[in-house]
JSON list of C-alpha atoms and ligand atoms in Angstrom, two decimals:
[
{"chain": "M", "resi": 1, "resn": "UNK", "atom": "CA", "xyz": [-40.26, 28.68, 17.32]},
{"chain": "M", "resi": 2, "resn": "UNK", "atom": "CA", "xyz": [-37.70, 29.38, 14.65]},
{"chain": "M", "resi": 3, "resn": "UNK", "atom": "CA", "xyz": [-34.87, 26.87, 14.74]},
{"chain": "M", "resi": 4, "resn": "UNK", "atom": "CA", "xyz": [-31.74, 27.81, 12.84]},
{"chain": "M", "resi": 5, "resn": "UNK", "atom": "CA", "xyz": [-28.62, 25.73, 13.24]},
{"chain": "M", "resi": 6, "resn": "UNK", "atom": "CA", "xyz": [-26.59, 27.56, 10.59]},
{"chain": "M", "resi": 7, "resn": "UNK", "atom": "CA", "xyz": [-24.76, 30.84, 11.06]},
{"chain": "M", "resi": 8, "resn": "UNK", "atom": "CA", "xyz": [-26.53, 34.04, 9.97]},
{"chain": "M", "resi": 9, "resn": "UNK", "atom": "CA", "xyz": [-23.32, 35.09, 8.26]},
{"chain": "M", "resi": 10, "resn": "UNK", "atom": "CA", "xyz": [-23.25, 32.09, 5.94]},
{"chain": "M", "resi": 11, "resn": "UNK", "atom": "CA", "xyz": [-26.87, 32.42, 4.73]},
{"chain": "M", "resi": 12, "resn": "UNK", "atom": "CA", "xyz": [-26.19, 35.09, 2.05]},
{"chain": "M", "resi": 13, "resn": "UNK", "atom": "CA", "xyz": [-23.17, 33.07, 0.93]},
{"chain": "M", "resi": 14, "resn": "UNK", "atom": "CA", "xyz": [-25.46, 30.09, 0.41]},
{"chain": "M", "resi": 15, "resn": "UNK", "atom": "CA", "xyz": [-27.76, 32.32, -1.68]},
{"chain": "M", "resi": 16, "resn": "UNK", "atom": "CA", "xyz": [-24.78, 33.22, -3.84]},
{"chain": "M", "resi": 17, "resn": "UNK", "atom": "CA", "xyz": [-23.85, 29.54, -4.13]},
{"chain": "M", "resi": 18, "resn": "UNK", "atom": "CA", "xyz": [-27.37, 28.63, -5.28]},
{"chain": "M", "resi": 19, "resn": "UNK", "atom": "CA", "xyz": [-26.79, 31.16, -8.08]},
{"chain": "M", "resi": 20, "resn": "UNK", "atom": "CA", "xyz": [-23.43, 29.63, -8.91]},
{"chain": "M", "resi": 21, "resn": "UNK", "atom": "CA", "xyz": [-24.84, 26.08, -9.11]},
{"chain": "M", "resi": 22, "resn": "UNK", "atom": "CA", "xyz": [-27.73, 27.26, -11.30]},
{"chain": "M", "resi": 23, "resn": "UNK", "atom": "CA", "xyz": [-25.26, 29.12, -13.50]},
{"chain": "M", "resi": 24, "resn": "UNK", "atom": "CA", "xyz": [-23.38, 25.82, -13.97]},
{"chain": "M", "resi": 25, "resn": "UNK", "atom": "CA", "xyz": [-26.72, 24.08, -14.69]},
{"chain": "M", "resi": 26, "resn": "UNK", "atom": "CA", "xyz": [-27.42, 26.55, -17.53]},
{"chain": "M", "resi": 27, "resn": "UNK", "atom": "CA", "xyz": [-23.86, 26.37, -18.85]},
{"chain": "M", "resi": 28, "resn": "UNK", "atom": "CA", "xyz": [-23.96, 22.58, -19.08]},
{"chain": "M", "resi": 29, "resn": "UNK", "atom": "CA", "xyz": [-27.35, 22.69, -20.81]},
{"chain": "M", "resi": 30, "resn": "UNK", "atom": "CA", "xyz": [-25.80, 25.00, -23.43]},
{"chain": "M", "resi": 31, "resn": "UNK", "atom": "CA", "xyz": [-22.80, 22.68, -23.85]},
{"chain": "M", "resi": 32, "resn": "UNK", "atom": "CA", "xyz": [-25.06, 19.61, -24.14]},
{"chain": "M", "resi": 33, "resn": "UNK", "atom": "CA", "xyz": [-27.03, 21.39, -26.88]},
{"chain": "M", "resi": 34, "resn": "UNK", "atom": "CA", "xyz": [-23.78, 22.25, -28.66]},
{"chain": "M", "resi": 35, "resn": "UNK", "atom": "CA", "xyz": [-22.72, 18.57, -28.71]},
{"chain": "M", "resi": 36, "resn": "UNK", "atom": "CA", "xyz": [-26.22, 17.45, -29.68]},
{"chain": "M", "resi": 37, "resn": "UNK", "atom": "CA", "xyz": [-26.06, 19.76, -32.70]},
{"chain": "M", "resi": 38, "resn": "UNK", "atom": "CA", "xyz": [-22.62, 18.42, -33.58]},
{"chain": "M", "resi": 39, "resn": "UNK", "atom": "CA", "xyz": [-24.10, 14.86, -33.67]},
{"chain": "M", "resi": 40, "resn": "UNK", "atom": "CA", "xyz": [-22.01, 13.73, -30.69]},
{"chain": "M", "resi": 41, "resn": "UNK", "atom": "CA", "xyz": [-24.73, 12.12, -28.53]},
{"chain": "M", "resi": 42, "resn": "UNK", "atom": "CA", "xyz": [-22.48, 10.63, -25.83]},
{"chain": "M", "resi": 43, "resn": "UNK", "atom": "CA", "xyz": [-20.81, 13.95, -25.14]},
{"chain": "M", "resi": 44, "resn": "UNK", "atom": "CA", "xyz": [-24.26, 15.57, -25.15]},
{"chain": "M", "resi": 45, "resn": "UNK", "atom": "CA", "xyz": [-25.48, 12.96, -22.64]},
{"chain": "M", "resi": 46, "resn": "UNK", "atom": "CA", "xyz": [-22.42, 13.53, -20.44]},
{"chain": "M", "resi": 47, "resn": "UNK", "atom": "CA", "xyz": [-23.22, 17.26, -20.19]},
{"chain": "M", "resi": 48, "resn": "UNK", "atom": "CA", "xyz": [-26.97, 16.72, -19.74]},
{"chain": "M", "resi": 49, "resn": "UNK", "atom": "CA", "xyz": [-26.13, 14.54, -16.76]},
{"chain": "M", "resi": 50, "resn": "UNK", "atom": "CA", "xyz": [-23.73, 17.18, -15.45]},
{"chain": "M", "resi": 51, "resn": "UNK", "atom": "CA", "xyz": [-26.49, 19.78, -15.82]},
{"chain": "M", "resi": 52, "resn": "UNK", "atom": "CA", "xyz": [-28.88, 17.63, -13.77]},
{"chain": "M", "resi": 53, "resn": "UNK", "atom": "CA", "xyz": [-26.22, 17.23, -11.08]},
{"chain": "M", "resi": 54, "resn": "UNK", "atom": "CA", "xyz": [-25.81, 21.01, -10.84]},
{"chain": "M", "resi": 55, "resn": "UNK", "atom": "CA", "xyz": [-29.55, 21.43, -10.46]},
{"chain": "M", "resi": 56, "resn": "UNK", "atom": "CA", "xyz": [-29.34, 18.86, -7.67]},
{"chain": "M", "resi": 57, "resn": "UNK", "atom": "CA", "xyz": [-26.57, 20.86, -6.00]},
{"chain": "M", "resi": 58, "resn": "UNK", "atom": "CA", "xyz": [-28.67, 24.03, -6.04]},
{"chain": "M", "resi": 59, "resn": "UNK", "atom": "CA", "xyz": [-31.56, 22.05, -4.53]},
{"chain": "M", "resi": 60, "resn": "UNK", "atom": "CA", "xyz": [-29.35, 20.80, -1.70]},
{"chain": "M", "resi": 61, "resn": "UNK", "atom": "CA", "xyz": [-28.46, 24.37, -0.68]},
{"chain": "M", "resi": 62, "resn": "UNK", "atom": "CA", "xyz": [-32.07, 25.43, -1.01]},
{"chain": "M", "resi": 63, "resn": "UNK", "atom": "CA", "xyz": [-33.24, 22.55, 1.17]},
{"chain": "M", "resi": 64, "resn": "UNK", "atom": "CA", "xyz": [-30.63, 23.36, 3.83]},
{"chain": "M", "resi": 65, "resn": "UNK", "atom": "CA", "xyz": [-32.02, 26.92, 4.05]},
{"chain": "M", "resi": 66, "resn": "UNK", "atom": "CA", "xyz": [-35.60, 25.63, 4.22]},
{"chain": "M", "resi": 67, "resn": "UNK", "atom": "CA", "xyz": [-34.70, 23.09, 6.90]},
{"chain": "M", "resi": 68, "resn": "UNK", "atom": "CA", "xyz": [-33.14, 25.91, 8.93]},
{"chain": "M", "resi": 69, "resn": "UNK", "atom": "CA", "xyz": [-36.07, 28.23, 8.44]},
{"chain": "M", "resi": 70, "resn": "UNK", "atom": "CA", "xyz": [-33.58, 30.68, 6.90]},
{"chain": "M", "resi": 71, "resn": "UNK", "atom": "CA", "xyz": [-34.33, 33.25, 4.24]},
{"chain": "M", "resi": 72, "resn": "UNK", "atom": "CA", "xyz": [-34.37, 31.77, 0.72]},
{"chain": "M", "resi": 73, "resn": "UNK", "atom": "CA", "xyz": [-33.08, 34.02, -2.06]},
{"chain": "M", "resi": 74, "resn": "UNK", "atom": "CA", "xyz": [-32.45, 32.84, -5.60]},
{"chain": "M", "resi": 75, "resn": "UNK", "atom": "CA", "xyz": [-30.25, 35.43, -7.32]},
{"chain": "M", "resi": 76, "resn": "UNK", "atom": "CA", "xyz": [-30.58, 36.33, -10.98]},
{"chain": "M", "resi": 77, "resn": "UNK", "atom": "CA", "xyz": [-28.51, 34.06, -13.19]},
{"chain": "M", "resi": 78, "resn": "UNK", "atom": "CA", "xyz": [-26.34, 35.43, -16.01]},
{"chain": "M", "resi": 79, "resn": "UNK", "atom": "CA", "xyz": [-26.84, 33.86, -19.44]},
{"chain": "M", "resi": 80, "resn": "UNK", "atom": "CA", "xyz": [-24.39, 31.04, -20.16]},
{"chain": "M", "resi": 81, "resn": "UNK", "atom": "CA", "xyz": [-21.74, 31.07, -22.87]},
{"chain": "M", "resi": 82, "resn": "UNK", "atom": "CA", "xyz": [-23.54, 29.75, -25.95]},
{"chain": "M", "resi": 83, "resn": "UNK", "atom": "CA", "xyz": [-20.82, 29.68, -28.58]},
{"chain": "M", "resi": 84, "resn": "UNK", "atom": "CA", "xyz": [-17.82, 27.41, -28.58]},
{"chain": "M", "resi": 85, "resn": "UNK", "atom": "CA", "xyz": [-14.92, 27.27, -31.02]},
{"chain": "M", "resi": 86, "resn": "UNK", "atom": "CA", "xyz": [-14.72, 23.51, -30.68]},
{"chain": "M", "resi": 87, "resn": "UNK", "atom": "CA", "xyz": [-15.16, 20.63, -28.22]},
{"chain": "M", "resi": 88, "resn": "UNK", "atom": "CA", "xyz": [-11.91, 21.42, -26.45]},
{"chain": "M", "resi": 89, "resn": "UNK", "atom": "CA", "xyz": [-13.06, 24.99, -25.82]},
{"chain": "M", "resi": 90, "resn": "UNK", "atom": "CA", "xyz": [-16.40, 23.84, -24.36]},
{"chain": "M", "resi": 91, "resn": "UNK", "atom": "CA", "xyz": [-14.77, 21.29, -22.08]},
{"chain": "M", "resi": 92, "resn": "UNK", "atom": "CA", "xyz": [-12.00, 23.68, -20.98]},
{"chain": "M", "resi": 93, "resn": "UNK", "atom": "CA", "xyz": [-14.71, 26.11, -19.97]},
{"chain": "M", "resi": 94, "resn": "UNK", "atom": "CA", "xyz": [-16.35, 23.36, -17.89]},
{"chain": "M", "resi": 95, "resn": "UNK", "atom": "CA", "xyz": [-13.10, 22.51, -16.14]},
{"chain": "M", "resi": 96, "resn": "UNK", "atom": "CA", "xyz": [-12.50, 26.18, -15.31]},
{"chain": "M", "resi": 97, "resn": "UNK", "atom": "CA", "xyz": [-16.00, 26.41, -13.89]},
{"chain": "M", "resi": 98, "resn": "UNK", "atom": "CA", "xyz": [-15.55, 23.30, -11.75]},
{"chain": "M", "resi": 99, "resn": "UNK", "atom": "CA", "xyz": [-12.27, 24.67, -10.38]},
{"chain": "M", "resi": 100, "resn": "UNK", "atom": "CA", "xyz": [-13.99, 27.95, -9.54]},
{"chain": "M", "resi": 101, "resn": "UNK", "atom": "CA", "xyz": [-16.85, 26.17, -7.77]},
{"chain": "M", "resi": 102, "resn": "UNK", "atom": "CA", "xyz": [-14.32, 24.10, -5.83]},
{"chain": "M", "resi": 103, "resn": "UNK", "atom": "CA", "xyz": [-12.76, 27.35, -4.57]},
{"chain": "M", "resi": 104, "resn": "UNK", "atom": "CA", "xyz": [-16.23, 28.62, -3.64]},
{"chain": "M", "resi": 105, "resn": "UNK", "atom": "CA", "xyz": [-16.99, 25.47, -1.66]},
{"chain": "M", "resi": 106, "resn": "UNK", "atom": "CA", "xyz": [-13.65, 25.71, 0.13]},
{"chain": "M", "resi": 107, "resn": "UNK", "atom": "CA", "xyz": [-14.27, 29.31, 1.15]},
{"chain": "M", "resi": 108, "resn": "UNK", "atom": "CA", "xyz": [-17.76, 28.41, 2.38]},
{"chain": "M", "resi": 109, "resn": "UNK", "atom": "CA", "xyz": [-16.16, 25.73, 4.49]},
{"chain": "M", "resi": 110, "resn": "UNK", "atom": "CA", "xyz": [-13.59, 28.21, 5.84]},
{"chain": "M", "resi": 111, "resn": "UNK", "atom": "CA", "xyz": [-16.42, 30.55, 6.83]},
{"chain": "M", "resi": 112, "resn": "UNK", "atom": "CA", "xyz": [-18.38, 27.72, 8.48]},
{"chain": "M", "resi": 113, "resn": "UNK", "atom": "CA", "xyz": [-15.29, 26.89, 10.55]},
{"chain": "M", "resi": 114, "resn": "UNK", "atom": "CA", "xyz": [-14.70, 30.52, 11.54]},
{"chain": "M", "resi": 115, "resn": "UNK", "atom": "CA", "xyz": [-18.30, 30.70, 12.70]},
{"chain": "M", "resi": 116, "resn": "UNK", "atom": "CA", "xyz": [-18.20, 27.38, 14.55]},
{"chain": "M", "resi": 117, "resn": "UNK", "atom": "CA", "xyz": [-21.12, 26.41, 12.34]},
{"chain": "M", "resi": 118, "resn": "UNK", "atom": "CA", "xyz": [-20.87, 22.62, 12.53]},
{"chain": "M", "resi": 119, "resn": "UNK", "atom": "CA", "xyz": [-24.11, 22.06, 10.65]},
{"chain": "M", "resi": 120, "resn": "UNK", "atom": "CA", "xyz": [-22.87, 23.89, 7.57]},
{"chain": "M", "resi": 121, "resn": "UNK", "atom": "CA", "xyz": [-19.47, 22.29, 7.89]},
{"chain": "M", "resi": 122, "resn": "UNK", "atom": "CA", "xyz": [-20.94, 18.77, 7.85]},
{"chain": "M", "resi": 123, "resn": "UNK", "atom": "CA", "xyz": [-23.23, 19.74, 4.98]},
{"chain": "M", "resi": 124, "resn": "UNK", "atom": "CA", "xyz": [-20.30, 21.10, 2.94]},
{"chain": "M", "resi": 125, "resn": "UNK", "atom": "CA", "xyz": [-18.17, 17.99, 3.35]},
{"chain": "M", "resi": 126, "resn": "UNK", "atom": "CA", "xyz": [-20.36, 16.21, 0.79]},
{"chain": "M", "resi": 127, "resn": "UNK", "atom": "CA", "xyz": [-19.56, 19.00, -1.69]},
{"chain": "M", "resi": 128, "resn": "UNK", "atom": "CA", "xyz": [-15.81, 18.77, -1.07]},
{"chain": "M", "resi": 129, "resn": "UNK", "atom": "CA", "xyz": [-15.91, 15.13, -2.22]},
{"chain": "M", "resi": 130, "resn": "UNK", "atom": "CA", "xyz": [-18.32, 15.88, -5.05]},
{"chain": "M", "resi": 131, "resn": "UNK", "atom": "CA", "xyz": [-16.00, 18.59, -6.43]},
{"chain": "M", "resi": 132, "resn": "UNK", "atom": "CA", "xyz": [-13.06, 16.21, -6.44]},
{"chain": "M", "resi": 133, "resn": "UNK", "atom": "CA", "xyz": [-15.13, 13.77, -8.49]},
{"chain": "M", "resi": 134, "resn": "UNK", "atom": "CA", "xyz": [-16.34, 16.41, -10.92]},
{"chain": "M", "resi": 135, "resn": "UNK", "atom": "CA", "xyz": [-12.98, 18.10, -11.41]},
{"chain": "M", "resi": 136, "resn": "UNK", "atom": "CA", "xyz": [-11.32, 14.76, -12.05]},
{"chain": "M", "resi": 137, "resn": "UNK", "atom": "CA", "xyz": [-14.05, 13.61, -14.44]},
{"chain": "M", "resi": 138, "resn": "UNK", "atom": "CA", "xyz": [-13.97, 16.79, -16.56]},
{"chain": "M", "resi": 139, "resn": "UNK", "atom": "CA", "xyz": [-10.17, 16.82, -16.47]},
{"chain": "M", "resi": 140, "resn": "UNK", "atom": "CA", "xyz": [-10.08, 13.26, -17.86]},
{"chain": "M", "resi": 141, "resn": "UNK", "atom": "CA", "xyz": [-12.56, 14.17, -20.56]},
{"chain": "M", "resi": 142, "resn": "UNK", "atom": "CA", "xyz": [-10.47, 17.19, -21.55]},
{"chain": "M", "resi": 143, "resn": "UNK", "atom": "CA", "xyz": [-7.30, 15.11, -21.77]},
{"chain": "M", "resi": 144, "resn": "UNK", "atom": "CA", "xyz": [-9.08, 12.57, -23.92]},
{"chain": "M", "resi": 145, "resn": "UNK", "atom": "CA", "xyz": [-10.37, 15.24, -26.30]},
{"chain": "M", "resi": 146, "resn": "UNK", "atom": "CA", "xyz": [-6.91, 16.79, -26.52]},
{"chain": "M", "resi": 147, "resn": "UNK", "atom": "CA", "xyz": [-5.38, 13.41, -27.31]},
{"chain": "M", "resi": 148, "resn": "UNK", "atom": "CA", "xyz": [-8.01, 12.48, -29.91]},
{"chain": "M", "resi": 149, "resn": "UNK", "atom": "CA", "xyz": [-8.01, 15.96, -31.43]},
{"chain": "M", "resi": 150, "resn": "UNK", "atom": "CA", "xyz": [-11.10, 17.95, -32.38]},
{"chain": "M", "resi": 151, "resn": "UNK", "atom": "CA", "xyz": [-11.29, 16.07, -35.69]},
{"chain": "M", "resi": 152, "resn": "UNK", "atom": "CA", "xyz": [-11.54, 12.62, -34.15]},
{"chain": "M", "resi": 153, "resn": "UNK", "atom": "CA", "xyz": [-14.19, 13.07, -31.47]},
{"chain": "M", "resi": 154, "resn": "UNK", "atom": "CA", "xyz": [-15.85, 9.82, -32.49]},
{"chain": "M", "resi": 155, "resn": "UNK", "atom": "CA", "xyz": [-13.03, 8.12, -30.56]},
{"chain": "M", "resi": 156, "resn": "UNK", "atom": "CA", "xyz": [-14.18, 9.99, -27.46]},
{"chain": "M", "resi": 157, "resn": "UNK", "atom": "CA", "xyz": [-17.79, 9.01, -28.21]},
{"chain": "M", "resi": 158, "resn": "UNK", "atom": "CA", "xyz": [-16.67, 5.42, -28.49]},
{"chain": "M", "resi": 159, "resn": "UNK", "atom": "CA", "xyz": [-14.92, 5.62, -25.13]},
{"chain": "M", "resi": 160, "resn": "UNK", "atom": "CA", "xyz": [-17.95, 7.16, -23.43]},
{"chain": "M", "resi": 161, "resn": "UNK", "atom": "CA", "xyz": [-20.10, 4.33, -24.80]},
{"chain": "M", "resi": 162, "resn": "UNK", "atom": "CA", "xyz": [-17.99, 1.69, -23.07]},
{"chain": "M", "resi": 163, "resn": "UNK", "atom": "CA", "xyz": [-18.55, 0.50, -19.53]},
{"chain": "M", "resi": 164, "resn": "UNK", "atom": "CA", "xyz": [-15.64, 1.96, -17.60]},
{"chain": "M", "resi": 165, "resn": "UNK", "atom": "CA", "xyz": [-14.65, 1.89, -13.94]},
{"chain": "M", "resi": 166, "resn": "UNK", "atom": "CA", "xyz": [-13.68, 5.59, -13.79]},
{"chain": "M", "resi": 167, "resn": "UNK", "atom": "CA", "xyz": [-15.71, 8.59, -12.68]},
{"chain": "M", "resi": 168, "resn": "UNK", "atom": "CA", "xyz": [-16.02, 9.67, -16.25]},
{"chain": "M", "resi": 169, "resn": "UNK", "atom": "CA", "xyz": [-18.45, 6.87, -17.00]},
{"chain": "M", "resi": 170, "resn": "UNK", "atom": "CA", "xyz": [-20.38, 7.55, -13.77]},
{"chain": "M", "resi": 171, "resn": "UNK", "atom": "CA", "xyz": [-24.06, 7.12, -14.43]},
{"chain": "M", "resi": 172, "resn": "UNK", "atom": "CA", "xyz": [-23.47, 5.34, -17.74]},
{"chain": "M", "resi": 173, "resn": "UNK", "atom": "CA", "xyz": [-24.95, 2.10, -16.49]},
{"chain": "M", "resi": 174, "resn": "UNK", "atom": "CA", "xyz": [-28.26, 1.40, -18.15]},
{"chain": "M", "resi": 175, "resn": "UNK", "atom": "CA", "xyz": [-27.41, 4.23, -20.52]},
{"chain": "M", "resi": 176, "resn": "UNK", "atom": "CA", "xyz": [-30.39, 5.04, -22.67]},
{"chain": "M", "resi": 177, "resn": "UNK", "atom": "CA", "xyz": [-29.41, 8.49, -23.91]},
{"chain": "N", "resi": 1, "resn": "FE2", "atom": "FE1", "xyz": [-22.10, 21.95, -8.49]},
{"chain": "N", "resi": 2, "resn": "FE2", "atom": "FE1", "xyz": [-20.11, 20.67, -10.92]}
]
């Protein structure tokens, strides 16, 4: 017997969201490579970690579809932006992407509510909190880069190397790269 607890209407929207999360995964890989090439290893590590998180987000949606015996479709992913004027440009792009994804999550949640799809609604609550964390972390990083200026990014590197109680340093503990 096929057991599906999520609404049929939301399934294609979840497919689209898998694409969006994978798009973010690729974009953050490209940004990590950019910082690696600029000899800014802490910034590179920050974006590598972000990339891994995005992959994890895509996997969560995928698993929800599998658990519901729903159709799994992974859409084709556009190539990420590979060239950046400077650090501020790369991080601004990340913040814009996070804000866009937040909107996407909110409209998925609206649809789940319209459909009385409580399973999807509960599933999406985790993402609502996650987006707040990510938007705030990237926003802090952007402010820091703007304050330091593109010429003094070693100050930002220095900050990222320190243990810090904010989201920005999330996952820094036991930092090995
Ligand atoms: Fe994400
Ligand atoms: Fe994200």
